Coordinates of C-alpha atoms in Angstrom, one line a residue:
X1 CA -103.0 84.6 -97.8
X2 CA -101.5 81.5 -96.0
X3 CA -103.3 78.4 -95.2
X4 CA -103.0 78.9 -91.8
X5 CA -104.7 82.6 -92.2
X6 CA -107.4 81.4 -94.3
X7 CA -108.6 78.9 -91.5
X8 CA -108.2 81.4 -88.7
X9 CA -110.3 83.8 -90.9
X10 CA -113.0 80.9 -91.7
X11 CA -113.3 80.1 -88.0
X12 CA -113.4 83.5 -87.3
X13 CA -116.2 84.2 -89.4
X14 CA -118.2 80.9 -88.2
X15 CA -117.9 82.3 -84.7
X16 CA -119.3 85.7 -85.6
X17 CA -122.2 83.9 -87.5
X18 CA -122.7 81.8 -84.6
X19 CA -122.8 84.4 -82.0
X20 CA -124.9 86.6 -84.2
X21 CA -127.7 84.1 -84.5
X22 CA -127.3 83.0 -80.9
X23 CA -128.0 86.9 -80.0
X24 CA -130.8 87.2 -82.5
X25 CA -132.6 84.2 -81.0
X26 CA -132.3 85.3 -77.2
X27 CA -134.1 88.5 -78.4
X28 CA -136.9 86.7 -79.9
X29 CA -140.1 86.1 -78.1
X30 CA -142.3 82.9 -78.5
X31 CA -145.8 82.3 -77.7
X32 CA -148.2 79.3 -79.0
X33 CA -152.1 79.2 -78.8
X34 CA -153.5 75.6 -78.8
X35 CA -157.1 74.9 -79.6
X36 CA -159.3 71.9 -80.3
X37 CA -162.0 73.0 -82.3
X38 CA -162.2 69.4 -84.0
X39 CA -161.0 67.3 -80.8
X40 CA -163.9 65.0 -82.1
X41 CA -161.9 64.4 -85.4
X42 CA -158.5 64.0 -83.4
X43 CA -156.9 67.6 -84.2
X44 CA -155.0 70.4 -82.6
X45 CA -154.8 73.5 -84.3
X46 CA -151.5 75.4 -83.2
X47 CA -150.9 79.3 -84.0
X48 CA -147.6 80.1 -83.1
X49 CA -146.1 83.7 -82.9
X50 CA -142.5 84.6 -83.2
X51 CA -141.4 88.6 -82.4
X52 CA -138.6 90.7 -82.1
X53 CA -136.6 88.6 -84.7
X54 CA -133.0 89.9 -85.9
X55 CA -132.4 87.2 -88.5
X56 CA -132.5 86.9 -92.3
X57 CA -133.7 83.4 -92.5
X58 CA -136.0 81.4 -90.0
X59 CA -135.8 77.7 -89.8
X60 CA -139.0 75.7 -88.0
X61 CA -138.2 72.3 -86.8
X62 CA -140.2 69.4 -85.4
X63 CA -138.7 66.6 -83.4
X64 CA -138.1 63.5 -85.3
X65 CA -138.4 61.2 -81.8
X66 CA -139.0 62.0 -78.1
X67 CA -136.6 61.4 -75.2
X68 CA -137.0 58.3 -73.3
X69 CA -138.4 56.6 -76.4
X70 CA -135.7 55.4 -78.6
X71 CA -137.1 55.3 -82.0
X72 CA -137.3 58.0 -84.8
X73 CA -141.0 58.4 -84.8
X74 CA -141.1 61.4 -87.6
X75 CA -144.0 63.3 -85.9
X76 CA -143.9 65.7 -88.9
X77 CA -145.9 63.1 -90.6
X78 CA -148.9 64.3 -88.5
X79 CA -148.9 68.1 -89.4
X80 CA -150.8 69.5 -92.0
X81 CA -151.8 72.8 -93.5
X82 CA -148.4 74.6 -92.5
X83 CA -149.1 78.3 -93.1
X84 CA -146.9 81.6 -92.4
X85 CA -147.8 85.3 -92.3
X86 CA -146.0 88.6 -91.5
X87 CA -147.8 92.3 -91.1
X88 CA -150.7 90.6 -92.1
X89 CA -149.8 88.9 -95.2
X90 CA -148.9 85.4 -96.3
X91 CA -145.6 84.8 -96.6
X92 CA -143.7 81.5 -98.1
X93 CA -142.9 78.6 -95.6
X94 CA -141.4 75.7 -97.9
X95 CA -140.7 72.8 -96.5
X96 CA -136.9 71.8 -96.9
X97 CA -136.5 68.3 -95.8
X98 CA -138.5 65.9 -93.6
X99 CA -138.9 67.9 -90.6
X100 CA -137.9 71.3 -91.4
X101 CA -139.7 74.7 -92.8
X102 CA -137.8 77.8 -94.0
X103 CA -139.0 81.2 -94.1
X104 CA -137.2 84.4 -95.2
X105 CA -137.6 87.0 -92.7
X106 CA -135.3 89.7 -94.1
X107 CA -136.6 92.9 -92.8
X108 CA -139.7 91.2 -90.8
X109 CA -139.6 91.5 -87.1
X110 CA -142.7 89.3 -86.2
X111 CA -143.9 86.0 -87.9
X112 CA -147.3 84.1 -87.3
X113 CA -147.3 80.3 -88.3
X114 CA -150.3 78.3 -88.4
X115 CA -150.7 74.5 -88.6
X116 CA -152.8 71.1 -87.7
X117 CA -151.6 68.2 -85.7
X118 CA -153.5 65.0 -86.5
X119 CA -153.2 63.1 -82.8
X120 CA -155.2 59.7 -82.7
X121 CA -151.9 57.1 -81.6
X122 CA -152.7 56.0 -78.1
X123 CA -149.3 55.3 -76.1
X124 CA -147.7 57.2 -73.6
X125 CA -145.4 58.5 -75.7
X126 CA -147.5 59.9 -78.8
X127 CA -150.4 62.3 -78.7
X128 CA -154.1 61.5 -78.6
X129 CA -157.0 63.8 -78.8
X130 CA -160.9 63.0 -78.8
X131 CA -163.9 64.5 -77.5
X132 CA -162.9 63.6 -74.1
X133 CA -159.8 64.7 -73.5
X134 CA -156.3 65.8 -75.4
X135 CA -152.9 64.3 -74.6
X136 CA -150.0 66.4 -75.9
X137 CA -147.0 64.7 -76.3
X138 CA -144.9 67.9 -76.6
X139 CA -142.4 66.9 -79.0
X140 CA -145.1 65.8 -81.7
X141 CA -147.2 69.1 -81.3
X142 CA -144.6 72.1 -80.9
X143 CA -142.7 73.4 -84.0
X144 CA -139.5 75.1 -82.7
X145 CA -137.1 77.5 -84.3
X146 CA -133.6 76.3 -85.1
X147 CA -131.0 77.6 -82.8
X148 CA -133.7 78.9 -80.2
X149 CA -133.7 75.5 -78.1
X150 CA -132.9 77.9 -75.3
X151 CA -135.7 80.0 -75.7
X152 CA -138.7 80.3 -73.4
X153 CA -142.1 80.1 -74.6
X154 CA -145.4 80.9 -73.2
X155 CA -148.3 78.5 -74.3
X156 CA -152.0 79.4 -74.2
X157 CA -154.4 76.5 -74.2
X158 CA -158.1 76.8 -75.3
X159 CA -160.0 74.0 -74.3
X160 CA -162.3 71.9 -76.2
X161 CA -166.2 72.5 -75.0
X162 CA -166.4 71.6 -71.5
X163 CA -162.8 70.5 -70.6
X164 CA -161.8 72.6 -67.5
X165 CA -158.6 71.3 -66.2
X166 CA -154.8 71.3 -67.5
X167 CA -152.4 69.0 -65.8
X168 CA -148.8 69.7 -66.6
X169 CA -145.4 70.3 -64.7
X170 CA -144.9 73.5 -66.6
X171 CA -145.7 76.7 -64.1
X172 CA -148.6 78.9 -64.9
X173 CA -148.7 82.4 -65.7
X174 CA -150.6 84.7 -63.4
X175 CA -151.9 81.7 -61.9
X176 CA -154.0 81.2 -64.9
X177 CA -154.1 77.4 -65.5
X178 CA -154.6 77.5 -69.2
X179 CA -151.4 79.8 -69.9
X180 CA -148.3 78.1 -69.0
X181 CA -144.6 79.4 -69.4
X182 CA -141.8 76.7 -70.6
X183 CA -138.3 78.2 -69.6
X184 CA -136.6 76.3 -72.9
X185 CA -137.6 74.1 -75.4
X186 CA -136.0 71.3 -73.9
X187 CA -137.8 71.4 -70.7
X188 CA -141.1 72.0 -73.1
X189 CA -140.5 68.7 -74.8
X190 CA -139.9 67.0 -71.4
X191 CA -143.1 68.3 -69.9
X192 CA -146.5 66.6 -71.6
X193 CA -149.8 68.4 -71.1
X194 CA -153.2 66.7 -70.2
X195 CA -156.5 68.9 -71.0
X196 CA -160.0 67.9 -70.1
X197 CA -162.1 66.7 -67.2
X198 CA -159.7 64.7 -65.1
X199 CA -159.7 63.7 -61.7
X200 CA -157.1 65.5 -59.8
X201 CA -155.6 65.0 -56.2
X202 CA -152.5 65.1 -54.6
X203 CA -150.0 65.0 -51.9
X204 CA -146.7 66.3 -50.4
X205 CA -143.5 64.2 -49.8
X206 CA -140.2 64.8 -49.5
X207 CA -140.8 68.9 -49.8
X208 CA -142.3 68.3 -53.3
X209 CA -146.0 68.9 -54.0
X210 CA -147.3 65.9 -56.1
X211 CA -150.5 65.6 -58.5
X212 CA -151.9 62.7 -59.4
X213 CA -154.3 63.1 -62.8
X214 CA -156.6 60.3 -63.6
X215 CA -158.1 60.0 -66.8
X216 CA -160.7 57.4 -67.7
X217 CA -162.0 56.5 -64.3
X218 CA -161.2 53.2 -62.4
X219 CA -162.0 51.5 -59.0
X220 CA -158.9 53.5 -57.5
X221 CA -158.7 54.3 -53.8
X222 CA -157.5 57.9 -53.7
X223 CA -156.5 58.2 -49.9
X224 CA -154.8 54.5 -50.7
X225 CA -152.9 55.7 -53.9
X226 CA -151.9 59.0 -52.0
X227 CA -150.5 56.8 -48.8
X228 CA -148.4 54.4 -51.1
X229 CA -147.2 56.5 -53.8
X230 CA -145.7 58.6 -51.0
X231 CA -144.0 55.6 -49.6
X232 CA -142.3 55.1 -52.9
X233 CA -141.5 58.7 -53.2
X234 CA -139.6 58.9 -49.8
X235 CA -137.8 55.6 -50.5
X236 CA -136.6 56.8 -53.9
X237 CA -135.5 60.3 -52.5
X238 CA -133.5 58.4 -49.7
X239 CA -131.1 56.8 -52.4
X240 CA -130.3 60.1 -53.9
X241 CA -130.4 62.4 -50.5
X242 CA -132.7 65.0 -52.1
X243 CA -135.8 65.3 -54.7
X244 CA -134.9 68.2 -57.0
X245 CA -138.3 69.1 -57.9
X246 CA -140.8 71.7 -56.5
X247 CA -143.8 70.1 -58.4
X248 CA -144.5 66.7 -59.8
X249 CA -147.2 65.7 -62.2
X250 CA -148.1 61.8 -62.4
X251 CA -150.7 61.7 -65.7
X252 CA -152.3 58.3 -65.5
X253 CA -154.4 57.1 -68.7
X254 CA -156.9 54.6 -67.4
X255 CA -158.4 52.2 -70.2
X256 CA -160.0 48.7 -70.2
X257 CA -156.5 47.4 -71.0
X258 CA -153.2 49.5 -70.8
X259 CA -150.1 49.7 -69.7
X260 CA -146.3 51.3 -70.1
X261 CA -145.1 54.6 -69.0
X262 CA -142.9 57.2 -70.2
X263 CA -140.5 59.6 -67.9
X264 CA -140.4 63.2 -68.2
X265 CA -137.9 65.8 -65.8
X266 CA -140.9 66.6 -63.6
X267 CA -143.5 64.2 -64.6
X268 CA -144.4 61.1 -65.9
X269 CA -147.5 59.3 -68.1
X270 CA -148.4 56.1 -67.2
X271 CA -150.8 53.5 -68.8
X272 CA -153.2 51.6 -66.6
X273 CA -155.9 49.2 -66.5
X274 CA -158.9 51.0 -64.9
X275 CA -160.3 47.9 -62.9
X276 CA -156.7 46.3 -61.8
X277 CA -156.5 48.7 -58.5
X278 CA -158.3 46.3 -56.4
X279 CA -156.5 43.2 -57.7
X280 CA -153.5 42.7 -55.4
X281 CA -151.4 41.7 -58.6
X282 CA -152.5 44.4 -60.8
X283 CA -152.0 47.0 -58.1
X284 CA -148.7 46.0 -57.2
X285 CA -148.0 46.1 -60.7
X286 CA -149.2 49.5 -60.9
X287 CA -147.1 50.7 -58.0
X288 CA -144.0 49.1 -59.6
X289 CA -144.3 51.3 -62.7
X290 CA -144.9 54.3 -60.6
X291 CA -141.6 53.5 -58.9
X292 CA -140.0 52.9 -62.2
X293 CA -141.1 56.0 -63.9
X294 CA -140.5 58.3 -60.8
X295 CA -137.0 56.9 -60.3
X296 CA -136.1 58.5 -63.8
X297 CA -136.6 61.4 -62.4
X298 CA -133.1 61.1 -61.0
X299 CA -131.5 58.4 -63.3
X300 CA -131.8 59.6 -66.7
X301 CA -133.4 63.0 -66.2
X302 CA -130.6 64.1 -64.1
X303 CA -128.0 61.2 -64.1
X304 CA -127.8 60.3 -67.3
X305 CA -125.4 59.0 -69.8
X306 CA -123.1 62.0 -71.6
X307 CA -125.0 61.4 -75.1
X308 CA -128.5 61.8 -73.4
X309 CA -128.3 65.5 -73.3
X310 CA -128.5 68.1 -74.6
X311 CA -130.4 66.2 -77.2
X312 CA -130.4 66.3 -80.7
X313 CA -134.1 66.0 -81.8
X314 CA -133.2 65.8 -85.6
X315 CA -131.1 62.3 -85.3
X316 CA -130.7 59.1 -82.9
X317 CA -128.5 59.8 -79.9
X318 CA -126.7 56.5 -79.4
X319 CA -125.3 55.1 -76.1
X320 CA -124.2 52.0 -74.7
X321 CA -125.5 52.5 -71.3
X322 CA -129.2 52.2 -71.4
X323 CA -128.8 48.9 -69.1
X324 CA -128.1 51.3 -66.4
X325 CA -130.5 54.2 -67.4
X326 CA -133.4 51.7 -68.0
X327 CA -132.2 48.5 -66.8
X328 CA -131.5 49.5 -63.3
X329 CA -134.6 51.6 -63.2
X330 CA -136.5 48.4 -63.4
X331 CA -134.4 47.0 -61.0
X332 CA -135.0 49.5 -58.8
X333 CA -138.4 49.4 -59.3
X334 CA -139.1 46.1 -57.7
X335 CA -136.8 47.2 -54.8
X336 CA -138.0 50.0 -54.0
X337 CA -141.8 48.6 -53.5
X338 CA -140.1 46.0 -51.6
X339 CA -138.5 48.7 -49.1
X340 CA -142.2 50.2 -48.6
X341 CA -142.8 47.0 -46.7
X342 CA -146.3 47.1 -48.5
X343 CA -145.9 43.4 -49.9
X344 CA -143.8 40.4 -48.5
X345 CA -140.5 39.3 -49.8
X346 CA -141.9 36.4 -51.9
X347 CA -143.7 39.3 -54.0
X348 CA -140.5 40.9 -54.7
X349 CA -138.9 37.2 -55.7
X350 CA -141.8 36.8 -57.7
X351 CA -140.8 39.8 -59.6
X352 CA -137.2 38.8 -59.9
X353 CA -138.0 35.2 -61.0
X354 CA -140.0 36.9 -63.9
X355 CA -136.7 38.8 -64.9
X356 CA -134.6 35.6 -64.8
X357 CA -137.0 33.6 -66.6
X358 CA -137.3 36.1 -69.5
X359 CA -133.8 36.1 -70.1
X360 CA -133.0 32.8 -69.8
X361 CA -135.9 31.5 -72.1
X362 CA -134.3 34.0 -74.8
X363 CA -132.0 32.1 -77.5
X364 CA -130.8 35.9 -78.5
X365 CA -129.3 35.8 -74.8
X366 CA -126.2 34.1 -76.7
X367 CA -126.2 36.6 -79.5
X368 CA -126.7 40.1 -78.3
X369 CA -124.8 41.8 -75.6
X370 CA -126.6 44.3 -72.8
X371 CA -124.3 46.9 -74.1
X372 CA -125.1 46.0 -77.8
X373 CA -128.7 45.8 -77.2
X374 CA -128.5 49.7 -75.5
X375 CA -126.8 51.0 -78.6
X376 CA -129.2 49.1 -81.4
X377 CA -132.1 50.2 -79.2
X378 CA -133.2 52.8 -82.2
X379 CA -133.2 50.1 -84.8
X380 CA -134.3 47.0 -82.8
X381 CA -135.8 47.3 -79.1
X382 CA -138.5 49.1 -80.5
X383 CA -138.9 47.4 -84.2
X384 CA -139.2 43.7 -83.3
X385 CA -139.9 41.1 -85.7
X386 CA -140.6 37.5 -85.9
X387 CA -136.9 36.8 -85.3
X388 CA -136.3 39.0 -82.7
X389 CA -136.1 36.7 -79.8
X390 CA -133.5 34.8 -81.6
X391 CA -131.1 37.5 -81.9
X392 CA -131.8 40.1 -79.3
X393 CA -132.2 40.9 -75.4
X394 CA -133.7 43.7 -73.7
X395 CA -131.7 46.1 -71.7
X396 CA -134.4 46.8 -69.3
X397 CA -134.4 42.7 -68.6
X398 CA -130.8 41.9 -68.4
X399 CA -130.0 45.3 -67.0
X400 CA -132.1 44.7 -64.0
X401 CA -130.8 41.3 -63.4
X402 CA -127.2 43.3 -63.4
X403 CA -128.4 45.8 -61.2
X404 CA -129.0 42.9 -58.7
X405 CA -126.0 41.3 -59.2
X406 CA -124.0 44.9 -58.7
X407 CA -125.9 45.3 -55.5
X408 CA -125.4 41.8 -54.1
X409 CA -121.5 42.4 -54.9
X410 CA -121.2 45.4 -53.2
X411 CA -123.4 44.6 -50.2
X412 CA -121.0 41.4 -49.9
X413 CA -118.0 42.9 -50.6
X414 CA -118.1 45.9 -48.4
X415 CA -119.9 43.7 -45.5
X416 CA -123.2 45.4 -45.4
X417 CA -121.6 49.0 -45.4
X418 CA -122.6 50.0 -49.4
X419 CA -124.9 49.1 -51.7
X420 CA -125.8 49.9 -55.1
X421 CA -127.6 53.1 -53.4
X422 CA -124.3 54.5 -52.5
X423 CA -122.8 54.1 -56.1
X424 CA -126.2 55.7 -57.7
X425 CA -125.9 58.5 -54.9
X426 CA -122.3 59.2 -55.8
X427 CA -122.7 59.5 -59.4
X428 CA -125.7 61.7 -59.2
X429 CA -124.0 64.1 -56.9
X430 CA -120.5 64.2 -58.8
X431 CA -121.9 64.2 -62.3
X432 CA -125.6 65.8 -62.2
X433 CA -124.8 68.2 -59.3
X434 CA -121.2 68.9 -59.3
X435 CA -119.7 68.6 -62.8
X436 CA -123.1 69.3 -64.4
X437 CA -122.8 66.6 -67.1
X438 CA -123.4 63.2 -68.1
X439 CA -121.3 60.3 -67.2
X440 CA -119.1 57.8 -69.5
X441 CA -119.3 54.1 -69.2
X442 CA -115.9 54.0 -67.8
X443 CA -116.9 56.7 -65.0
X444 CA -119.7 54.6 -63.8
X445 CA -117.7 51.3 -63.7
X446 CA -115.4 53.3 -61.4
X447 CA -118.1 54.1 -59.2
X448 CA -119.1 50.5 -59.1
X449 CA -115.6 49.5 -58.4
X450 CA -115.2 52.4 -55.8
X451 CA -118.0 50.8 -53.4
X452 CA -117.0 47.4 -54.1
X453 CA -113.7 47.8 -53.3
X454 CA -112.1 46.1 -56.3
X455 CA -111.7 46.1 -60.1
X456 CA -114.5 44.7 -62.5
X457 CA -112.8 44.4 -65.3
X458 CA -113.6 40.5 -65.6
X459 CA -117.5 41.6 -64.6
X460 CA -117.7 44.0 -67.7
X461 CA -115.9 41.6 -69.7
X462 CA -118.5 38.9 -68.9
X463 CA -121.6 40.2 -68.5
X464 CA -121.6 43.9 -70.2
X465 CA -119.6 43.3 -73.4
X466 CA -119.7 39.9 -73.4
X467 CA -122.3 36.5 -73.4
X468 CA -121.3 34.6 -70.4
X469 CA -124.1 33.0 -68.8
X470 CA -125.4 34.5 -65.4
X471 CA -124.4 32.8 -62.5
X472 CA -127.3 33.4 -60.5
X473 CA -126.5 31.0 -57.5
X474 CA -123.1 32.9 -57.1
X475 CA -124.8 36.3 -56.6
X476 CA -127.8 35.1 -55.0
X477 CA -125.8 33.1 -52.5
X478 CA -124.3 36.3 -51.0
X479 CA -127.7 36.7 -49.4
X480 CA -128.1 33.2 -48.7
X481 CA -130.4 32.1 -51.6
X482 CA -130.1 30.0 -54.8
X483 CA -132.4 29.1 -57.8
X484 CA -134.1 25.9 -58.5
X485 CA -135.4 25.0 -62.0
X486 CA -139.0 23.4 -61.6
X487 CA -138.5 22.1 -65.2
X488 CA -135.4 20.5 -64.7
X489 CA -136.6 16.8 -64.1
X490 CA -139.6 17.1 -67.0
X491 CA -139.0 15.2 -70.0
X492 CA -141.6 17.3 -72.0
X493 CA -141.6 17.3 -75.9
X494 CA -141.3 20.7 -77.9
X495 CA -141.9 21.8 -81.1
X496 CA -140.6 25.2 -80.4
X497 CA -143.0 27.4 -81.7
X498 CA -145.6 30.0 -80.6
X499 CA -149.1 30.3 -82.8
X500 CA -152.1 32.2 -82.7
X501 CA -155.7 31.0 -83.5
X502 CA -157.6 33.0 -85.9
X503 CA -161.4 33.7 -85.7
X504 CA -161.7 30.9 -88.5
X505 CA -159.9 28.4 -86.2
X506 CA -156.7 28.4 -87.9
X507 CA -153.4 27.7 -86.3
X508 CA -150.8 30.4 -87.4
X509 CA -146.9 29.8 -86.6
X510 CA -146.0 33.5 -85.1
X511 CA -142.5 32.6 -84.2
X512 CA -139.9 29.6 -84.4
X513 CA -137.4 29.6 -81.6
X514 CA -133.6 28.9 -82.5
X515 CA -132.4 25.5 -81.9
X516 CA -135.7 23.6 -81.6
X517 CA -137.4 20.8 -83.7
X518 CA -139.3 23.4 -85.6
X519 CA -136.4 25.5 -86.4
X520 CA -134.0 22.5 -87.4
X521 CA -136.7 20.9 -89.6
X522 CA -137.9 23.9 -91.1
X523 CA -141.3 25.0 -89.6
X524 CA -141.5 28.6 -90.7
X525 CA -143.2 31.7 -89.4
X526 CA -146.9 32.2 -91.2
X527 CA -147.2 28.4 -91.8
X528 CA -150.8 27.2 -91.1
X529 CA -150.5 24.0 -89.1
X530 CA -153.6 21.7 -90.3
X531 CA -152.8 18.3 -89.2
X532 CA -150.0 16.1 -87.2
X533 CA -149.4 12.7 -88.5
X534 CA -152.3 13.1 -91.1
X535 CA -154.9 13.8 -88.2
X536 CA -156.4 17.1 -88.3
X537 CA -156.1 19.7 -85.5
X538 CA -158.2 22.7 -84.2
X539 CA -156.4 23.2 -80.8
X540 CA -152.9 24.5 -80.8
X541 CA -152.5 23.2 -77.2
X542 CA -152.6 19.7 -78.1
X543 CA -150.7 19.6 -81.4
X544 CA -148.2 17.1 -79.7
X545 CA -150.0 15.8 -76.8
X546 CA -148.7 12.4 -76.0
X547 CA -145.4 12.6 -77.7
X548 CA -142.0 12.4 -76.4
X549 CA -138.5 13.8 -77.3
X550 CA -137.4 11.9 -80.3
X551 CA -140.2 10.9 -81.8
X552 CA -140.5 11.4 -85.5
X553 CA -144.1 13.1 -86.6
X554 CA -145.4 14.8 -90.0
X555 CA -146.3 18.1 -89.6
X556 CA -148.9 19.4 -92.5
X557 CA -148.6 23.0 -93.0
X558 CA -150.2 25.6 -95.7
X559 CA -147.5 27.8 -96.9
X560 CA -148.6 30.6 -99.4
X561 CA -151.4 28.7 -100.1
X562 CA -149.8 25.3 -101.0
X563 CA -150.1 22.1 -98.8
X564 CA -146.9 20.5 -97.8
X565 CA -145.9 17.8 -95.1
X566 CA -142.4 18.6 -93.1
X567 CA -141.0 15.4 -91.3
X568 CA -140.0 16.7 -87.9
X569 CA -138.1 15.0 -84.8
X570 CA -139.3 16.3 -81.6
X571 CA -136.7 17.6 -79.0
X572 CA -136.6 18.0 -74.9
X573 CA -138.1 21.3 -74.1
X574 CA -135.1 23.3 -73.2
X575 CA -137.3 26.1 -71.1
X576 CA -136.7 26.9 -67.7
X577 CA -138.4 28.0 -64.6
X578 CA -136.1 29.3 -62.1
X579 CA -137.6 29.8 -58.3
X580 CA -135.5 31.3 -55.5
X581 CA -135.2 29.5 -52.5
X582 CA -133.1 30.0 -49.4
X583 CA -130.2 27.8 -48.8
X584 CA -129.8 25.6 -46.0
X585 CA -128.4 27.3 -42.8
X586 CA -127.3 30.7 -44.2
X587 CA -124.0 32.2 -42.6
X588 CA -123.9 35.3 -40.5
X589 CA -122.4 37.2 -43.4
X590 CA -125.1 35.8 -46.0
X591 CA -127.8 37.3 -42.9
X592 CA -126.3 40.7 -43.1
X593 CA -126.4 40.7 -46.9
X594 CA -130.0 39.4 -46.8
X595 CA -131.1 41.9 -44.6
X596 CA -129.2 44.9 -46.1
X597 CA -130.6 44.0 -49.6
X598 CA -134.5 42.9 -48.8
X599 CA -134.8 45.8 -46.0
X600 CA -135.8 42.9 -43.2

């Protein structure tokens, strides 16, 4: 047989096998029973039923990561005691790789699989169970059948003891709050579940019913929260021209100290400090977190980089566009809260100044581009070490600044007719609604250019794929503002280290900044600083009190149990602290941009 015919036969065979598997998968019915007989010990027991099987082999898989959190977390490490049975008898279910179990199902139409999940990692992206509640981050709870990601599944939840509520964006079955339907595993893995006695209240906004589910108590005012979050929802829906949900859920975990959030298709999980709601700064920070994660229901969950969906749950999903997906969302969290008029303009400038100062005080800004930061999220962003500040930046942080720059560029170049909002809405409409796919880097660049009315090749070369220092005054100048460095006239000496003080009063070096005195003269991370110029030190804040740039000092450290003295020449501190101030006599054009940008 000719090679071409062999190839034809090969691909035809693969097609027939694939089609057969797909048809078999389409017929299978999947249900889960979730119970918590040992919630106090942090366990969930899962019973999975698969019926109407029409295949010879069944592979069961556990995702290795969760969408929105770009790190392989190996959720299968928390699974124990997996067993399978068919027709009332045990059957083999060997593990064939780190996250896959295989069952021979020839002649078998139904399988029951039982396993336990240990859940004691306290974060918005991992499951946590104790006697007070169960938070199920679904990628780390539900094993799924390979080739059946599009299959629906019914989840029955048996609560622990006196738990009486389930909070999730998954729809109820027959109005039973403890039975939920997921149309597909992509939706199940994007729908966290809170089970317990959480405080649940809600409101309607933009044609959508919103639930706020509070675990852990707190000094929040329900009516104020409902009113203020409604304003955020309306402002964000206005950017895209619609709210694509019917029902949206905020799951909020209130603890003594907590933070962070993770977006989902029709819900989000937020970490908050329970006593911060009556503190103006804390409350504004919480509303910013709400605005950030809620904005993701458009930006990332629907308007997304082309590689971020359909997801590969076995491997990393690489993109250079997290500076848009996350960075722009961080930019919008501040500007959206500003648009609600809940806080004055200066409060927004405080947020922006914080972004500027974080980036400008990182030596990594001269090493890693924002596109590289996006791509390397999997190995760097979630795994920082003592040298990360010298070699990396955050796509959140620099992406937010780039969002501001492009917003001001578009407003200025269009003389107030357009803004970044128009580019975001255009991309959402074109790629999510019409083309029903994600975007490429080049396609989003073309959208920016469409509304700026010019090519942005130089902008991309400088700021996205390059390391050009940001010209804050150019972009802020469009709106009649500029930055001033309040440390510019200081002549403070600096070692260039950060330290921690142990319970035993030992001063331990935790990081050394590139290009500083400590970096050049050999102070290391994990050194214990014991003396300066022979004088014992017990307070890190006074290490170089009274010293000036150019002074030569002797730093005595203990390294790996051995004392050594290092000669160090102090250098001038290179830190900046930018403040945004208005220019003298802003022009009419600058005021047009200012009013459009800041909703004045």
